[in-house]
XYZ file of C-alpha atoms in Angstrom:
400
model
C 0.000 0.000 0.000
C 1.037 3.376 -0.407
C 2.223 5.387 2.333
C 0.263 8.533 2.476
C 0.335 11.330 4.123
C -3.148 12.492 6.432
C -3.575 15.569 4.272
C -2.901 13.201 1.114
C -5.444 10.837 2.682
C -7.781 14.076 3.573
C -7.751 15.251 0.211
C -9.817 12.330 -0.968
C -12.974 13.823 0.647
C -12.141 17.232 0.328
C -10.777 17.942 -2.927
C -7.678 19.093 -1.449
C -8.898 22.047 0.510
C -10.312 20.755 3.603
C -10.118 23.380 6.178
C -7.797 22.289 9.026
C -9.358 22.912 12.327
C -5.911 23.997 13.832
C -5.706 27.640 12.906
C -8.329 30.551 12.043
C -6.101 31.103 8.884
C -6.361 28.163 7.218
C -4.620 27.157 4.327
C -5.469 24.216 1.699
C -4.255 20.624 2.625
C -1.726 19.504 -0.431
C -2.725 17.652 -2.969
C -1.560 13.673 -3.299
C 0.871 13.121 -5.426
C -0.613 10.622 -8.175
C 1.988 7.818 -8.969
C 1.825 4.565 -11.182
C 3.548 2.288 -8.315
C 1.436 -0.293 -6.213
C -2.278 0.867 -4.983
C -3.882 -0.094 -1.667
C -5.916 -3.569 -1.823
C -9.924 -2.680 -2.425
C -12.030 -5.157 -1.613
C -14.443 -6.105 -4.160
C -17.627 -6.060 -1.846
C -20.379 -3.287 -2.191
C -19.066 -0.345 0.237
C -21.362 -0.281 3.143
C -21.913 2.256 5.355
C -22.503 1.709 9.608
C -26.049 0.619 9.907
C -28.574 3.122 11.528
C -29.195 2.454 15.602
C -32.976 3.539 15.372
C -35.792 2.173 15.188
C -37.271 3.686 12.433
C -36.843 2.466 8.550
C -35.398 5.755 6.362
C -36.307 7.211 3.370
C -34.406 9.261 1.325
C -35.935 12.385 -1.142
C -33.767 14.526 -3.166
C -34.831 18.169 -4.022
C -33.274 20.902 -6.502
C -33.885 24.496 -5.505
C -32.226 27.582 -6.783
C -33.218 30.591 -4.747
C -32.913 33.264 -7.928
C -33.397 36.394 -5.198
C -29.782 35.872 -4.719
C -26.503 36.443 -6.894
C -23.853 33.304 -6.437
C -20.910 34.391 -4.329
C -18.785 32.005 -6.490
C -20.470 32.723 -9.960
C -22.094 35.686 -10.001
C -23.190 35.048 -14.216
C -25.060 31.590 -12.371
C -28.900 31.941 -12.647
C -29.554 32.068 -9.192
C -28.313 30.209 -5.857
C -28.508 26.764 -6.717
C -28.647 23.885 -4.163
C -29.316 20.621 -4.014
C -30.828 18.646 -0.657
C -30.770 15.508 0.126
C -33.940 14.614 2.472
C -33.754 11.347 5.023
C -36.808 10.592 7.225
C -38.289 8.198 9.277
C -40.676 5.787 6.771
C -43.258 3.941 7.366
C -43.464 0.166 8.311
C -41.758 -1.908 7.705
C -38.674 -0.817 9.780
C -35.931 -2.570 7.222
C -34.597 -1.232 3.869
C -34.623 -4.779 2.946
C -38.513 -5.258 2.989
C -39.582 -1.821 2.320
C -41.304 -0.561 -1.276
C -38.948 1.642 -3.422
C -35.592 0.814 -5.035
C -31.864 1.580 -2.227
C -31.321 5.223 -2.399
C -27.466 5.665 -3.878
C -24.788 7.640 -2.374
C -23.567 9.423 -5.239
C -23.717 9.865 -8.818
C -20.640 8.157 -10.725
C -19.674 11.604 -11.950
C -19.164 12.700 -7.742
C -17.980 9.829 -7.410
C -15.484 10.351 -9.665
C -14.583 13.751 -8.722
C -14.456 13.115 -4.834
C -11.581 10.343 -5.805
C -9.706 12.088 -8.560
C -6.236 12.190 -7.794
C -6.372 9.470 -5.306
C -4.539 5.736 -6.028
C -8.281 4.722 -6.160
C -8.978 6.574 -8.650
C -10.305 3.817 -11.285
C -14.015 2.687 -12.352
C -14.316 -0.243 -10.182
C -13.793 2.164 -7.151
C -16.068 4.933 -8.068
C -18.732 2.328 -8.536
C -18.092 0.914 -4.926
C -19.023 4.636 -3.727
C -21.548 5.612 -5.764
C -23.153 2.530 -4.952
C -22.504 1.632 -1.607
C -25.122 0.557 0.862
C -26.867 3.836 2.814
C -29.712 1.530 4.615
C -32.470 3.791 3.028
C -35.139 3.328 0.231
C -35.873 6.327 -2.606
C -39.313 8.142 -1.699
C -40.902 5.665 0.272
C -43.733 6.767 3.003
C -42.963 8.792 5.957
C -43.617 7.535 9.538
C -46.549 8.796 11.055
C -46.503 11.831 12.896
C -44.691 15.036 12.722
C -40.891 14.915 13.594
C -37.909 17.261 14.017
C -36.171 18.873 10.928
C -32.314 18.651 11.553
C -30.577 20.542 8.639
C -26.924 19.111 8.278
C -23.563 21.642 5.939
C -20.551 19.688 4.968
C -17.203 20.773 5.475
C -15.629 23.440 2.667
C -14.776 21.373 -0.109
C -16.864 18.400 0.616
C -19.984 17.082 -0.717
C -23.639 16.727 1.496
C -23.373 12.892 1.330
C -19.832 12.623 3.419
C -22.468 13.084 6.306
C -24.683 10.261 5.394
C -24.035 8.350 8.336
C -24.816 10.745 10.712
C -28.034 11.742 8.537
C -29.030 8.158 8.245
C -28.800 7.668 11.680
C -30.892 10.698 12.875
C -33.647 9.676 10.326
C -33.748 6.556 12.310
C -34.266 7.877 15.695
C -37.268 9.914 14.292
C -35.853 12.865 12.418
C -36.222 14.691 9.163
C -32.670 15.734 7.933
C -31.821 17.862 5.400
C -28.133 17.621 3.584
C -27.456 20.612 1.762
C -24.615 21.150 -1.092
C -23.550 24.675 -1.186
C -23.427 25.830 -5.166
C -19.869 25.631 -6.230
C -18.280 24.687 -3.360
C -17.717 20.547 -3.087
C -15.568 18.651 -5.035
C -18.790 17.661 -6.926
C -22.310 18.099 -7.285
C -24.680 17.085 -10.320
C -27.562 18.940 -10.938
C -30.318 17.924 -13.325
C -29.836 18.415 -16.766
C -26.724 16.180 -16.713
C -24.484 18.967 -15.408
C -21.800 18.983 -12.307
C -20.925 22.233 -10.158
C -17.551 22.045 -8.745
C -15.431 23.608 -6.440
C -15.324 27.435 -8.204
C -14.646 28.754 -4.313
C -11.962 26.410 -3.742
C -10.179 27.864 -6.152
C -11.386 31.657 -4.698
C -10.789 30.898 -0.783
C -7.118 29.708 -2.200
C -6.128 32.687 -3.527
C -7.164 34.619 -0.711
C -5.420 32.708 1.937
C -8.252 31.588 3.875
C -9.009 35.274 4.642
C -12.511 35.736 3.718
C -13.942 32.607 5.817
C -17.206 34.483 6.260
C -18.115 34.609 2.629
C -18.762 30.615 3.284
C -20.437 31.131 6.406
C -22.514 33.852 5.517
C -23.514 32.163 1.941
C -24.208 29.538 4.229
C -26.237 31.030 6.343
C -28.011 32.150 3.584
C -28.811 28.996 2.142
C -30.194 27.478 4.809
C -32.656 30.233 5.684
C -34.430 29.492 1.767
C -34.078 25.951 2.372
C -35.696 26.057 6.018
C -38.422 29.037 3.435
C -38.648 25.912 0.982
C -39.220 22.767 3.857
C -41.584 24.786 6.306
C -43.005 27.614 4.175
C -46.630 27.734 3.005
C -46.075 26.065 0.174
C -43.464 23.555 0.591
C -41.509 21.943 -2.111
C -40.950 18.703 -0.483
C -43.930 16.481 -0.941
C -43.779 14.871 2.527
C -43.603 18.296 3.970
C -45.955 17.832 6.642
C -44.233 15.385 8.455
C -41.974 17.758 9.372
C -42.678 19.806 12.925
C -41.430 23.432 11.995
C -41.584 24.136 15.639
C -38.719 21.778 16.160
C -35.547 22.518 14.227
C -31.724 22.454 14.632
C -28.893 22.354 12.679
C -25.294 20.522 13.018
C -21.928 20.898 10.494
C -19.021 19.352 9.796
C -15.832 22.130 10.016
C -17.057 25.126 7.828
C -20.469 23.873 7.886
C -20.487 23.927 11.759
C -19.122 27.416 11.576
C -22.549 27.585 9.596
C -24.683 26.389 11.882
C -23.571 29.533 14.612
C -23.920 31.923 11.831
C -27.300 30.442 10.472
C -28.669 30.886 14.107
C -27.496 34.227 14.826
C -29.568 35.482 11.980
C -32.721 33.073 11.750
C -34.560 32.136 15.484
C -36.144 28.980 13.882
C -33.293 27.035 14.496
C -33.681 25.901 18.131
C -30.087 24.619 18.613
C -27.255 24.101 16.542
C -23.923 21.688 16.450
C -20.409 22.561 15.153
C -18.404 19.435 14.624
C -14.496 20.891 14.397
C -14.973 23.651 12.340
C -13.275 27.109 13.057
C -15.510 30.224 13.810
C -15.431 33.184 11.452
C -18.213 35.425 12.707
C -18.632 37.248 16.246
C -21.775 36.711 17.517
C -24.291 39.406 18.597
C -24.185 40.685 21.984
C -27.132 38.421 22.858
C -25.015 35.329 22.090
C -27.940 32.725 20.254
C -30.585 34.305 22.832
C -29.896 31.771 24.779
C -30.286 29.079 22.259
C -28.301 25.518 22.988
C -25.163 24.786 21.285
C -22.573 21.691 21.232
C -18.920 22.390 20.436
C -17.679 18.353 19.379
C -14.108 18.513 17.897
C -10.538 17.106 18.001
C -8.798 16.698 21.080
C -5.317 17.375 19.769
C -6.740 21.133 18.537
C -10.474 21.993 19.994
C -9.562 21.822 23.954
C -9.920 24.929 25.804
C -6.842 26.857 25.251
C -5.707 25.119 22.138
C -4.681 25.794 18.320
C -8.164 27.055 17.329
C -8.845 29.955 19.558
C -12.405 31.077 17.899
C -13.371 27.983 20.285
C -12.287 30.180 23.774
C -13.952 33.382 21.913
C -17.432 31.855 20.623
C -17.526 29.805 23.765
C -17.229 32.747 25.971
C -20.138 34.581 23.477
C -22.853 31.697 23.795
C -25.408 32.490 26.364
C -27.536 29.278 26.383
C -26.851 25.723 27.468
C -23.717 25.235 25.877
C -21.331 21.587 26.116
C -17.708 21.383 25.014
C -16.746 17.738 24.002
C -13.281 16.853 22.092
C -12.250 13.496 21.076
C -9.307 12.112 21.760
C -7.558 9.814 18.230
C -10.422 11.843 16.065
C -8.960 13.751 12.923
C -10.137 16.753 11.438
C -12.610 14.283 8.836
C -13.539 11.811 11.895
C -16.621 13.599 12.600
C -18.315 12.793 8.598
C -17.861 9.662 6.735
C -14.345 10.179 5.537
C -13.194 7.122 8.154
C -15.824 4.882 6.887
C -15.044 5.344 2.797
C -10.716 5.700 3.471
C -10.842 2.273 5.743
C -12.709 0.612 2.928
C -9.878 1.129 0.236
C -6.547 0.534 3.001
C -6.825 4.322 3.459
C -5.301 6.242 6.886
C -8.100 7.392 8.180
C -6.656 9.018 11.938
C -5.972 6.958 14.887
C -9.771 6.682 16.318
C -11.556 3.324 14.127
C -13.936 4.192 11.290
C -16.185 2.280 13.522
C -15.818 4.430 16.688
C -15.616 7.639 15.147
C -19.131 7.251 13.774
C -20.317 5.595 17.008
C -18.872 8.542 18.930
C -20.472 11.543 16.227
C -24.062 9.837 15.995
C -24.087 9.255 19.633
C -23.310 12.438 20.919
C -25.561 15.005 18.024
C -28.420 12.773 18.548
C -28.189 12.936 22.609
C -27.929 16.520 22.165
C -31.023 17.072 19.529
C -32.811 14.618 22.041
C -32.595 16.680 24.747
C -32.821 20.229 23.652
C -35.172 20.013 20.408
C -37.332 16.522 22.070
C -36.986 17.973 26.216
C -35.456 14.118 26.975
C -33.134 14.313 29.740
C -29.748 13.049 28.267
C -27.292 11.671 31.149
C -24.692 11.221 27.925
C -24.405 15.013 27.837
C -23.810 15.244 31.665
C -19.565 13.942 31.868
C -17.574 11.037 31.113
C -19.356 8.096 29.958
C -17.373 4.270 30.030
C -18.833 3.581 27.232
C -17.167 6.555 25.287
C -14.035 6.552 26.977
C -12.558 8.616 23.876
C -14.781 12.041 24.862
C -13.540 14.635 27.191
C -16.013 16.976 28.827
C -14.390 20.522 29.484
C -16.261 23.528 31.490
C -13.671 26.521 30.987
C-alpha cells in the first residue's frame, strides 16, 4: 500500500482544501501526489456504510432548488443560488430497507464519485462504482412515519460534498428525524444537478487565492442557504412532498468544520433554528451581543486542537459569546474528517483514516448530536451530555 500522508489521505474527501481545524487562517491541505507504483488492496464487496441504531426504517428524497433572489458568491453570471438537498426521514413500516417498497437510495452519482476520488490511487471505475453505490440503509421516496418529527438541517465541510455526512443523517432519520443535507453551489468537489451537469469547487479555487481570509463569505452564503431551504421545507407552500411530516416548531442544525461554523452563523440570523452543532470547524463570525438568545449549542471537535486553550482559539472566543446551554466535548484519536464519513469510505480502500476506528468515530459523532437534539429540540433528559461516559471513553467533557 502506499504510504500517504493524512492531508494526502484528507484530500480524498475534500478535494484538497479541507479546512484544518488547527488555525483561524487556514490554508489548503496539499494535494496527493498521483503515482503509477502499487495501490492499496480494495475489496471487491459493495461499500457499506454503519447501519442506523434507530428504530425507524429511512427514506431518502432529493430536491433541486435555486433561490434566484440571490446572486452566487462564487459565480455571479449563475442563474440564481442553486442547491441541491438531500432529504432522510423516518418511513413507514416496515422498519428494514430490505422489505420496504422503493428501489436503495445511492450515495452518489458516478460523476461525484469520480470527482471526490480524482487524484487518489483509487482513482479507477471499479472504485467509483463501490461509492456511488454503496449501501446507505435507506429506500428512494418511500412513506414517511406517522406523525410530525424534528427537521435537523446538516452543511458539509468546505470542499466536501452533502453525502460525506450520510451516516450521521441516516442515523438521525432513524431515531425519528427529518434531515436535510445541503450542497452549497460551487463549493464541493462535486455536485450534479439535473440536466446532466456537475458544479464544482469554483470557491476552492477563490478561498485559495485569498489565503483563507474571507472565511465568512462561506459562512454567511451559508447562512443564507439554509434560511431558503428552512423558506422551501416549512413555508406555506413547501416543495418537499412529505412536507408535513416535518414539525417546523422543532428545528436544529449541526456541520461538519465550515459547515459547523454555519450552523452559529445560520442561528445568529434566523430564530427557527432551536439549537445548533459545530463538529471541528473554526468560527469566522462574532456573535451578537445576545449570544444565540440563549439558544443551545454543542462544540464536538478534536482533542489534539479543539480543547480549551488550544490551536483554534475562535473555540475560547465563541464559547465565551454563547449564552444558552452550551457543552464542550473533544475526542481524543479523532482527525479533522472523523466527525463525517471520511473514516468509513478511506478504511474501505486501506486508506489512513486518523488513529480513532472508522467504527468508533461514527459511534462517537451519531451518539453524541443525537443525545444533544434529544434533549434540547425533544426535552429528553440526556445523562450522555452530563460527563464522562465508560462507554465513550474517547470524549472529554471541558467547562472553561
Amino acid at each position: 500500500m502506499n504510504k500517504l500522508t493524512r492531508a494526502a489521505a484528507a484530500a480524498l474527501l475534500a478535494c484538497a482544501v479541507a479546512l484544518p481545524a488547527a488555525a483561524t487562517t487556514a490554508t489548503a491541505a496539499p494535494a496527493p501526489p498521483r503515482t503509477t507504483t502499487t495501490t492499496p488492496d480494495r475489496p471487491a464487496e459493495r461499500m457499506r456504510l454503519p447501519a442506523p441504531t434507530g428504530r425507524y426504517g429511512v427514506g431518502s428524497s432529493v430536491l433541486h432548488l435555486v433561490d434566484r433572489s440571490r446572486t452566487d458568491p462564487w459565480v455571479p453570471e449563475a442563474d440564481g443560488r442553486e442547491l441541491m438537498v438531500t432529504l432522510h426521514y423516518p418511513a413507514a413500516r416496515p422498519t428494514t430497507v430490505r422489505h420496504m417498497p422503493g428501489r436503495p437510495a445511492p450515495y452518489a452519482t458516478q460523476e461525484e464519485a469520480r470527482l471526490l476520488l480524482k487524484g487518489m490511487p483509487v482513482e479507477d471505475p471499479a472504485s467509483v462504482r463501490q461509492v456511488a453505490r454503496a449501501r446507505t440503509h435507506s429506500a428512494v421516496d418511500v412513506r414517511p412515519a406517522p406523525g410530525r418529527h424534528p427537521l435537523v438541517v446538516l452543511s458539509p465541510g468546505f470542499g466536501m460534498p452533502r453525502f460525506t455526512l450520510t451516516s450521521l443523517a441516516v442515523d438521525l432519520a432513524s431515531r425519528g428525524y427529518v434531515v436535510a443535507s445541503l450542497d452549497h453551489a460551487y463549493e464541493s468537489s462535486g455536485t450534479s444537478v439535473p440536466g446532466g451537469r456537475t458544479l464544482t469547487c469554483v470557491a476552492c479555487t477563490v478561498m485559495e487565492e485569498n489565503d483563507w481570509t474571507k472565511g465568512h463569505l462561506v459562512t454567511g452564503a451559508r447562512a443564507a442557504d439554509t434560511r431558503f431551504v428552512l423558506d422551501r421545507l416549512t413555508g406555506p407552500r413547501p416543495t418537499w412532498r412529505y412536507a408535513s411530516s416535518i414539525d417546523r416548531t422543532r428545528i436544529g442544525m449541526a456541520g461538519h468544520s465550515i459547515g459547523g461554523a454555519s450552523a452559529v452563523s445560520a442561528m445568529a440570523t434566523d430564530p427557527r433554528i432551536d439549537a445548533g452543532v459545530n463538529m471541528d470547524g473554526t468560527f469566522w463570525d462574532t456573535l451578537p451581543a445576545d449570544g444565540l438568545g440563549g439558544r443551545p449549542f454543542l462544540l464536538l471537535g478534536t482533542d489534539e486542537f479543539h480543547r480549551p486553550g488550544g490551536g483554534d482559539t475562535s473555540w475560547d472566543t465563541t464559547w465565551a459569546a454563547l449564552s444558552g446551554e452550551k457543552h464542550w466535548l473533544t475526542v481524543d484519536g479523532a482527525d479533522h474528517l472523523g466527525f463525517s464519513d471520511a473514516p468509513v469510505l478511506l478504511s474501505h480502500f486501506g486508506l489512513p483514516s486518523g488513529d480513532l476506528s472508522a467504527g468508533r468515530a461514527v459511534a462517537v459523532t451519531r451518539a453524541y448530536v443525537a443525545a444533544f437534539f434529544d434533549e434540547h429540540l425533544r426535552g429528553r433528559d440526556q445523562p450522555l451530555l452530563d460527563g464522562p461516559d465508560p462507554t465513550h471513553p474517547e470524549v472529554r467533557f471541558h467547562r472553561p
